[in-house]
mmCIF file of N, CA and C in Angstrom:
data_model
loop_
_atom_site.group_PDB
_atom_site.id
_atom_site.type_symbol
_atom_site.label_atom_id
_atom_site.label_comp_id
_atom_site.label_asym_id
_atom_site.label_seq_id
_atom_site.Cartn_x
_atom_site.Cartn_y
_atom_site.Cartn_z
ATOM 1 N N UNK A 1 -22.178 17.470 3.401
ATOM 2 C CA UNK A 1 -21.618 17.094 2.091
ATOM 3 C C UNK A 1 -20.116 16.792 2.225
ATOM 4 N N UNK A 2 -19.385 17.647 2.930
ATOM 5 C CA UNK A 2 -17.930 17.439 3.069
ATOM 6 C C UNK A 2 -17.624 16.113 3.756
ATOM 7 N N UNK A 3 -18.472 15.762 4.742
ATOM 8 C CA UNK A 3 -18.280 14.508 5.470
ATOM 9 C C UNK A 3 -18.361 13.313 4.523
ATOM 10 N N UNK A 4 -19.319 13.368 3.602
ATOM 11 C CA UNK A 4 -19.460 12.271 2.642
ATOM 12 C C UNK A 4 -18.238 12.155 1.731
ATOM 13 N N UNK A 5 -17.698 13.312 1.336
ATOM 14 C CA UNK A 5 -16.498 13.316 0.485
ATOM 15 C C UNK A 5 -15.321 12.680 1.261
ATOM 16 N N UNK A 6 -15.161 13.115 2.520
ATOM 17 C CA UNK A 6 -14.080 12.570 3.346
ATOM 18 C C UNK A 6 -14.268 11.067 3.569
ATOM 19 N N UNK A 7 -15.522 10.648 3.736
ATOM 20 C CA UNK A 7 -15.825 9.240 3.948
ATOM 21 C C UNK A 7 -15.433 8.437 2.714
ATOM 22 N N UNK A 8 -15.787 8.972 1.523
ATOM 23 C CA UNK A 8 -15.415 8.277 0.288
ATOM 24 C C UNK A 8 -13.918 8.195 0.133
ATOM 25 N N UNK A 9 -13.228 9.257 0.501
ATOM 26 C CA UNK A 9 -11.740 9.262 0.414
ATOM 27 C C UNK A 9 -11.178 8.213 1.358
ATOM 28 N N UNK A 10 -11.710 8.151 2.563
ATOM 29 C CA UNK A 10 -11.202 7.181 3.553
ATOM 30 C C UNK A 10 -11.434 5.763 3.073
ATOM 31 N N UNK A 11 -12.620 5.505 2.509
ATOM 32 C CA UNK A 11 -12.904 4.143 1.982
ATOM 33 C C UNK A 11 -11.974 3.837 0.835
ATOM 34 N N UNK A 12 -11.750 4.802 -0.047
ATOM 35 C CA UNK A 12 -10.840 4.627 -1.161
ATOM 36 C C UNK A 12 -9.432 4.284 -0.705
ATOM 37 N N UNK A 13 -8.970 4.989 0.323
ATOM 38 C CA UNK A 13 -7.614 4.732 0.855
ATOM 39 C C UNK A 13 -7.567 3.318 1.445
ATOM 40 N N UNK A 14 -8.599 2.941 2.194
ATOM 41 C CA UNK A 14 -8.604 1.613 2.834
ATOM 42 C C UNK A 14 -8.599 0.507 1.767
ATOM 43 N N UNK A 15 -9.273 0.758 0.640
ATOM 44 C CA UNK A 15 -9.314 -0.258 -0.436
ATOM 45 C C UNK A 15 -8.017 -0.271 -1.210
ATOM 46 N N UNK A 16 -7.476 0.912 -1.486
ATOM 47 C CA UNK A 16 -6.290 0.987 -2.374
ATOM 48 C C UNK A 16 -4.992 0.641 -1.657
ATOM 49 N N UNK A 17 -4.890 0.952 -0.367
ATOM 50 C CA UNK A 17 -3.630 0.725 0.331
ATOM 51 C C UNK A 17 -3.175 -0.730 0.264
ATOM 52 N N UNK A 18 -4.007 -1.724 0.574
ATOM 53 C CA UNK A 18 -3.551 -3.125 0.479
ATOM 54 C C UNK A 18 -3.149 -3.507 -0.936
ATOM 55 N N UNK A 19 -3.863 -2.952 -1.932
ATOM 56 C CA UNK A 19 -3.533 -3.238 -3.344
ATOM 57 C C UNK A 19 -2.161 -2.694 -3.669
ATOM 58 N N UNK A 20 -1.891 -1.449 -3.244
ATOM 59 C CA UNK A 20 -0.606 -0.824 -3.511
ATOM 60 C C UNK A 20 0.518 -1.582 -2.813
ATOM 61 N N UNK A 21 0.270 -1.998 -1.564
ATOM 62 C CA UNK A 21 1.296 -2.745 -0.803
ATOM 63 C C UNK A 21 1.590 -4.066 -1.523
ATOM 64 N N UNK A 22 0.534 -4.765 -1.941
ATOM 65 C CA UNK A 22 0.739 -6.027 -2.631
ATOM 66 C C UNK A 22 1.483 -5.815 -3.944
ATOM 67 N N UNK A 23 1.119 -4.724 -4.668
ATOM 68 C CA UNK A 23 1.769 -4.430 -5.938
ATOM 69 C C UNK A 23 3.244 -4.107 -5.703
ATOM 70 N N UNK A 24 3.524 -3.355 -4.660
ATOM 71 C CA UNK A 24 4.920 -3.003 -4.341
ATOM 72 C C UNK A 24 5.730 -4.278 -4.034
ATOM 73 N N UNK A 25 5.134 -5.220 -3.342
ATOM 74 C CA UNK A 25 5.809 -6.467 -3.017
ATOM 75 C C UNK A 25 6.134 -7.233 -4.296
ATOM 76 N N UNK A 26 5.194 -7.277 -5.217
ATOM 77 C CA UNK A 26 5.410 -7.989 -6.493
ATOM 78 C C UNK A 26 6.502 -7.277 -7.283
ATOM 79 N N UNK A 27 6.491 -5.945 -7.279
ATOM 80 C CA UNK A 27 7.503 -5.185 -8.008
ATOM 81 C C UNK A 27 8.869 -5.449 -7.383
ATOM 82 N N UNK A 28 8.934 -5.512 -6.052
ATOM 83 C CA UNK A 28 10.211 -5.770 -5.392
ATOM 84 C C UNK A 28 10.732 -7.158 -5.738
ATOM 85 N N UNK A 29 9.826 -8.132 -5.858
ATOM 86 C CA UNK A 29 10.244 -9.488 -6.229
ATOM 87 C C UNK A 29 10.884 -9.454 -7.619
ATOM 88 N N UNK A 30 10.303 -8.669 -8.538
ATOM 89 C CA UNK A 30 10.855 -8.578 -9.892
ATOM 90 C C UNK A 30 12.229 -7.920 -9.880
ATOM 91 N N UNK A 31 12.389 -6.894 -9.017
ATOM 92 C CA UNK A 31 13.662 -6.188 -8.936
ATOM 93 C C UNK A 31 14.745 -7.094 -8.355
ATOM 94 N N UNK A 32 14.424 -7.774 -7.261
ATOM 95 C CA UNK A 32 15.390 -8.626 -6.597
ATOM 96 C C UNK A 32 15.454 -10.006 -7.222
#
């Protein structure tokens, strides 16, 4: 069971990280 939870977390991180990076870049464009 714990392995499945960790797997879901890993997948979530892999999906969210590029979105957060892209969002940060857009936010930086607005600031600069």
